[in-house]
Coordinates of C-alpha atoms in Angstrom, one line a residue:
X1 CA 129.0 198.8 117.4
X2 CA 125.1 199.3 117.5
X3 CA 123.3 195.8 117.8
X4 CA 121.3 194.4 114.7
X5 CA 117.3 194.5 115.7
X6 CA 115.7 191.1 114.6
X7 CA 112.4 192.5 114.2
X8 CA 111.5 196.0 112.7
X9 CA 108.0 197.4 112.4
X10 CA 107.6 195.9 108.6
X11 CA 107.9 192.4 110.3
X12 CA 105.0 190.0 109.7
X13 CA 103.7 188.3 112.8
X14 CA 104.0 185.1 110.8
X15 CA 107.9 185.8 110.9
X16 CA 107.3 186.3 114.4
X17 CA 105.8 183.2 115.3
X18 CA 107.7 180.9 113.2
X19 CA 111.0 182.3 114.0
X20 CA 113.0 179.1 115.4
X21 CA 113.7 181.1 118.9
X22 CA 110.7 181.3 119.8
X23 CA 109.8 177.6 118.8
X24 CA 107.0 176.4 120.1
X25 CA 105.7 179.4 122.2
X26 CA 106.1 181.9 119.8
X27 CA 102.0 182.0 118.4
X28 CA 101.6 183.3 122.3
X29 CA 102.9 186.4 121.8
X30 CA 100.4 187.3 120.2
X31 CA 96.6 186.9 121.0
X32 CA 95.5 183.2 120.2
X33 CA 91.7 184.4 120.7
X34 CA 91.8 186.7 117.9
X35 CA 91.8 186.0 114.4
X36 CA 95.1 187.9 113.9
X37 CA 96.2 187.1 110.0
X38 CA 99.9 186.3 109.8
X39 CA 101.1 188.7 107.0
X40 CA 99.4 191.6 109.1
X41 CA 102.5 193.5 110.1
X42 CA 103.6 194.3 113.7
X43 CA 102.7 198.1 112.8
X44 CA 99.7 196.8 112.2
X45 CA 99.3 194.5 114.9
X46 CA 99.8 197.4 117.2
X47 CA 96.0 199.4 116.6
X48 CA 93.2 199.7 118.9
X49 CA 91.3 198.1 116.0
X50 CA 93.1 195.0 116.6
X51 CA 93.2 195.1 120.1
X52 CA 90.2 196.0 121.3
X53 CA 89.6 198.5 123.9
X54 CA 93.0 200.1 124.1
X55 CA 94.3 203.0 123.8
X56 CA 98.0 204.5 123.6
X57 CA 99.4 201.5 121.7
X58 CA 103.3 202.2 120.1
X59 CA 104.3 199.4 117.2
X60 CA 107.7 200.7 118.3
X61 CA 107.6 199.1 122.1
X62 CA 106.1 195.8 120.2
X63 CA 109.3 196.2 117.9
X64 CA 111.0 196.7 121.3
X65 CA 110.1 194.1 123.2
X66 CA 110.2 191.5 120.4
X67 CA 113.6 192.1 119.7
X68 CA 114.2 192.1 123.6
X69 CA 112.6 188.7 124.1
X70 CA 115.1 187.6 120.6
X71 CA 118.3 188.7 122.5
X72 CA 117.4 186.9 125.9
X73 CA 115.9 183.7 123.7
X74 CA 119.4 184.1 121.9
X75 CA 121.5 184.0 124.4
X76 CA 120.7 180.8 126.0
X77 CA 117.8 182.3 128.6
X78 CA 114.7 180.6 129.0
X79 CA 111.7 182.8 128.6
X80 CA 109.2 180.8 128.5
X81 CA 108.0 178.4 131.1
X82 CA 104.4 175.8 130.8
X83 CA 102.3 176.0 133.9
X84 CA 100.5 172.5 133.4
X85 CA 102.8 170.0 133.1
X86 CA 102.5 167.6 129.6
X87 CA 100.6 165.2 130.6
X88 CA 97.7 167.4 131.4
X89 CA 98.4 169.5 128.0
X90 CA 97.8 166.3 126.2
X91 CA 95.0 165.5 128.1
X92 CA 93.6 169.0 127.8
X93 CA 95.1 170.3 124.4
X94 CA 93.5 174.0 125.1
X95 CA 96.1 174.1 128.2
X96 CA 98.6 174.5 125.5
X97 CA 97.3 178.3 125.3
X98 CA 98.3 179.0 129.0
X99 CA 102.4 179.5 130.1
X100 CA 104.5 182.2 131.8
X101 CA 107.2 184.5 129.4
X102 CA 109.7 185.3 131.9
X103 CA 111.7 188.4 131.5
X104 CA 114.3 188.0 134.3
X105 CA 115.8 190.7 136.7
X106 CA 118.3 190.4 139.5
X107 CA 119.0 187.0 140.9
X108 CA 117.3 186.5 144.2
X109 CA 115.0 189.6 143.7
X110 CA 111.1 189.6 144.1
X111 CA 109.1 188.5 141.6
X112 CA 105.7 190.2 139.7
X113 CA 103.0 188.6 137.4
X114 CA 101.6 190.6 134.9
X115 CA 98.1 189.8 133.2
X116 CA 96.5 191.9 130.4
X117 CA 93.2 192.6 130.2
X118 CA 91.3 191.7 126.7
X119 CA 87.7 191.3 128.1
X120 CA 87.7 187.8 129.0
X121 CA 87.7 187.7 125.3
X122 CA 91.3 187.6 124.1
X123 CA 94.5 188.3 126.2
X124 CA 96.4 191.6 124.9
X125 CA 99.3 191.0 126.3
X126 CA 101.3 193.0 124.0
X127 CA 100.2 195.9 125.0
X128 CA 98.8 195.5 128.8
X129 CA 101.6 193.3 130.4
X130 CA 104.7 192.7 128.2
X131 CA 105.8 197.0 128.5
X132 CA 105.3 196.5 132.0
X133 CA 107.0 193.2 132.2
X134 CA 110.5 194.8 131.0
X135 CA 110.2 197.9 132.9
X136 CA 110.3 195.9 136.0
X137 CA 112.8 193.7 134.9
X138 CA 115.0 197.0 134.4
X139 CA 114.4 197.8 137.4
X140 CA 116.2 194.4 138.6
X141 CA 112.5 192.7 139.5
X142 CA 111.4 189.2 137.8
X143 CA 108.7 189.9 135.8
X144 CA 106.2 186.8 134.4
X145 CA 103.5 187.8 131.4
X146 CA 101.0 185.3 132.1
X147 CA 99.2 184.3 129.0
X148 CA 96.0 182.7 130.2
X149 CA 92.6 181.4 128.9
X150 CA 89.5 184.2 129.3
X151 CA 87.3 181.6 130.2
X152 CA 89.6 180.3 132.8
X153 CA 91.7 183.0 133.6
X154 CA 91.7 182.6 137.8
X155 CA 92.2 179.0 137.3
X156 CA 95.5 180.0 135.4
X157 CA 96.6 182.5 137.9
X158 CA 96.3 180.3 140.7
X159 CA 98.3 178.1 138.9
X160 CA 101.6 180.4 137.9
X161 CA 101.3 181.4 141.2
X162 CA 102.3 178.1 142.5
X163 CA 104.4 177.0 139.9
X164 CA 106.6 180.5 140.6
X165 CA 106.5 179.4 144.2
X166 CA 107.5 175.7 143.1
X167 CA 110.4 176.6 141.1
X168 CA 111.7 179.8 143.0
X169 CA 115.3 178.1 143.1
X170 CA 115.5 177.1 139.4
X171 CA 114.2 180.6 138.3
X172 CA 116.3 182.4 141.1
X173 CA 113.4 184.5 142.3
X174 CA 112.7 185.0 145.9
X175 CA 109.2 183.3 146.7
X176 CA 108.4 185.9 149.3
X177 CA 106.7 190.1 148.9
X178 CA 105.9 189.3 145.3
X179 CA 103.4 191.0 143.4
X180 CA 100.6 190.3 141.1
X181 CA 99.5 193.3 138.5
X182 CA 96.9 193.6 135.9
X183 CA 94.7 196.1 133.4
X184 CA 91.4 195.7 133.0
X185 CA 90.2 192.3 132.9
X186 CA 93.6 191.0 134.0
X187 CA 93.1 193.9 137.2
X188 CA 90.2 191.7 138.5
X189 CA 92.3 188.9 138.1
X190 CA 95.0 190.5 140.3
X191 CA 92.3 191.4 142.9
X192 CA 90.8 188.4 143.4
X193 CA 94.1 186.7 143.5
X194 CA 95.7 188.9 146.1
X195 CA 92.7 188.4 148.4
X196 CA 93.9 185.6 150.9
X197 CA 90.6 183.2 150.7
X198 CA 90.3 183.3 147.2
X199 CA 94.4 182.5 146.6
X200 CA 93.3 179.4 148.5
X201 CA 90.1 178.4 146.6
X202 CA 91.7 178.8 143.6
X203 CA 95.2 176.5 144.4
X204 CA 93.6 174.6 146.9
X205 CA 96.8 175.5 149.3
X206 CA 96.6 177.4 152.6
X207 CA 98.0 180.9 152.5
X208 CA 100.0 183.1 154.2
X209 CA 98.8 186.9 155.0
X210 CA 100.7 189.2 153.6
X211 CA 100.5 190.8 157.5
X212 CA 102.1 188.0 158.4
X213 CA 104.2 186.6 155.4
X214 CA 107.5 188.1 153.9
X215 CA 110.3 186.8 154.8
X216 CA 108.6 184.2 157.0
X217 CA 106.8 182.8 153.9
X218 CA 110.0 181.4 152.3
X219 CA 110.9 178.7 155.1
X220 CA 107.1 177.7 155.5
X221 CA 106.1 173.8 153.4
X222 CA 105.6 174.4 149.9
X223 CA 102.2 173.5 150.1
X224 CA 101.5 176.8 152.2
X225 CA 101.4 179.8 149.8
X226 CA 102.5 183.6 150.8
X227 CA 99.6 186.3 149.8
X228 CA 100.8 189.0 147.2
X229 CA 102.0 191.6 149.4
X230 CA 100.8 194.2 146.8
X231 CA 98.3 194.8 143.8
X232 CA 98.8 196.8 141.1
X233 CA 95.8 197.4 139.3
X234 CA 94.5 199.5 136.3
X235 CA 91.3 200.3 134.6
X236 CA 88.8 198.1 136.2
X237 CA 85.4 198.5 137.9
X238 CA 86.4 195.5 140.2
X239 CA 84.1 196.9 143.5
X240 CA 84.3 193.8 145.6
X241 CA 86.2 194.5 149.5
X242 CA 87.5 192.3 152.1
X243 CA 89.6 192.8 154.8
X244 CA 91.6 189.5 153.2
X245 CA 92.5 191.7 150.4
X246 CA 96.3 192.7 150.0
X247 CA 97.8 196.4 149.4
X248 CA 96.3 197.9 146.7
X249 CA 98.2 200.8 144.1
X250 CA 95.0 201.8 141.5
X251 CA 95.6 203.8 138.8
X252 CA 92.9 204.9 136.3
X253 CA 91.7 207.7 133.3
X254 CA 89.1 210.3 134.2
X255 CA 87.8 209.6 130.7
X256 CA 87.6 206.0 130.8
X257 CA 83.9 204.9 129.8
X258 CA 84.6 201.7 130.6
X259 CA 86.1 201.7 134.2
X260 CA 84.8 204.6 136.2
X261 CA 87.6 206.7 138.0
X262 CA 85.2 207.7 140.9
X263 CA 84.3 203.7 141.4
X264 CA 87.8 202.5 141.8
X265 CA 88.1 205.5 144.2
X266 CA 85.7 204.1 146.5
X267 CA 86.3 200.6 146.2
X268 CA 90.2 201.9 147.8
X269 CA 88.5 204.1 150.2
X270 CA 86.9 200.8 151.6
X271 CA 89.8 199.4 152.2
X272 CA 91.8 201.8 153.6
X273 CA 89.0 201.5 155.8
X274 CA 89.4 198.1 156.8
X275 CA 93.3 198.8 157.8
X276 CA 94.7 197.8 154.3
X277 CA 97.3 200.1 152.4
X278 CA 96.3 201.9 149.2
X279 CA 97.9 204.6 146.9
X280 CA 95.3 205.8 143.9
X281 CA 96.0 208.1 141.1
X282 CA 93.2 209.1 138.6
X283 CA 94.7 210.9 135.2
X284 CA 93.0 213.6 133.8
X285 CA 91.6 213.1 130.4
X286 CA 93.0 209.1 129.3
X287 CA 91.0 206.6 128.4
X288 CA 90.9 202.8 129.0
X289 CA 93.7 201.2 128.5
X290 CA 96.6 203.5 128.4
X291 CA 99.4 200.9 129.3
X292 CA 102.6 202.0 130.7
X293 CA 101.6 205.5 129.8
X294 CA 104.3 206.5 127.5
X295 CA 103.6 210.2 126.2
X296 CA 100.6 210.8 128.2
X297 CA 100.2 212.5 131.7
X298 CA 100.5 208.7 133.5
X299 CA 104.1 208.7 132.5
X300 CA 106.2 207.4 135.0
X301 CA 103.1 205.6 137.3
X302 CA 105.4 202.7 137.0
X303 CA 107.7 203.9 139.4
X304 CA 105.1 205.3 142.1
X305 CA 103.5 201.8 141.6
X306 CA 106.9 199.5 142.5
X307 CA 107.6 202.2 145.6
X308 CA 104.0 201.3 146.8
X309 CA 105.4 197.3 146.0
X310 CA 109.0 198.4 147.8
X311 CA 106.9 199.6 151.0
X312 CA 104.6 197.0 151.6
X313 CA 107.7 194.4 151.0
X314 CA 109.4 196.0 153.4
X315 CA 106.7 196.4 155.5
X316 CA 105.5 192.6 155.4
X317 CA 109.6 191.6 156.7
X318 CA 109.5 192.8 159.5
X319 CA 106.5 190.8 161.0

């Protein structure tokens, strides 16, 4: 018997948000930034007129992974998680715009956090972290989609990072060789996240390098963070190096006007230099913002991407 789809491309993204599964979360599915009317349907939702900057948007995979995050809601899973605690919501109402959907893989498995890009303007996670969210969750990882503030946004990473790290056994992750991943905006945020200094700057915790971490990282103090043991970056003229920077996958268009191909070439050139494992991949002809890729010559960059992830875990183990 084929299962009934909640959500069709007709639906409103006021029935969206209001739908009681998704009570209170659901107005973060959609960009909180932008003045997004509610009868605007998700066909129409899913534009680059409406989300700026993107390219290769499909209302079906909004249909998709709406009707997804129904079924796990449904069922009994929790799929979304607050990453400041009450207290500091009430006493900082915008940190009610912040919080982690979790699409869950295999128990015990690594874990990845996903942040669209948007400009520092707005967060477009629809389209720039939720596709890649559930691919890696079919792929048996723990994907987060962190919705985060623009003007704030490495203050919010830092903090999912920990609170991942805090509640490993509750969400049945493994703390250690996770990843962090990102387009555009939410690239940089990756970036300057995986770098070891800045992880501990930004969560005032000591870290772990990821030449050192792995396996190790899990019976450490939880007040000692492991670094990402891999980046997954797209579309971003991010140039900033260090050799406290973690492996780093880089994917970009050779028509993007916004992130130059030949830029986030060097940048990984750099730090192959410095001893630190990249894999890059330019595609001829897309533009910014071409998400998972589906239909264009980037299909299937997802799986190069988690090998890269797969190697450097494996890699990061054995120290």
């Amino acid at each position: 018997m084929q299962e009934k789809k909640r959500f069709s491309e007709n639906s409103t993204v006021g029935e969206v948000i209001r739908d009681p599964v998704f009570s209170p979360f659901g107005r973060l599915l959609f960009p909180v930034d932008l003045s997004i009317p509610e009868r605007m349907t998700l066909k129409q939702v899913s534009r680059s007129d409406v989300l700026l900057w993107y390219t290769n948007l499909h209302a079906e995979k909004t249909v998709e992974i709406l009707n997804e995050l129904y079924k796990r809601a449904s069922s009994g899973e929790t799929i979304f998680y607050p990453i400041y605690s009450e207290q500091e919501q009430c006493e900082n109402p915008d940190w009610r715009q912040t919080g982690l959907f979790y699409l869950r893989g295999s128990p015990g498995e690594r874990f990845a956090i996903v942040s669209a890009g948007g400009g520092f303007y707005y967060v477009g996670a629809m389209h720039d972290s939720f596709p890649h969210a559930l691919e890696l969750s079919r792929r048996g990882c723990n994907a987060f989609v962190l919705i985060y503030r623009p003007k704030t946004a490495w203050q919010d990473l830092g903090r999912a990072i920990c609170f991942v790290e805090d509640h490993a056994e509750q969400l049945e992750i493994s703390p250690a060789g996770y990843s962090l991943w990102g387009g555009s905006a939410g690239a940089r945020m990756a970036a300057v996240l995986g770098n070891r200094q800045h992880l501990e700057q930004l969560t005032g915790r000591s870290a772990i390098s990821w030449k050192e971490g792995g396996s190790r990282a899990a019976s450490e103090s939880r007040t000692v963070l492991p670094q990402a043991s891999a980046v997954i970056m797209q579309y971003t003229g991010f140039e900033d190096c260090s050799p406290d920077d973690a492996p780093t996958y880089a994917c970009v268009g050779t028509e993007d006007r916004i992130a130059w191909w030949r830029g986030m070439e060097a940048r990984l050139a750099q730090l192959e230099s410095m001893g630190i494992p990249t894999e890059f991949h330019a595609y001829k002809g897309l533009q910014h913002g071409f998400g998972i890729g589906t239909g264009t010559v980037a299909e299937g960059w997802i799986d190069d991407a988690v090998a890269f992830w797969d190697a450097r875990s494996e890699s990061s183990a054995m120290h």
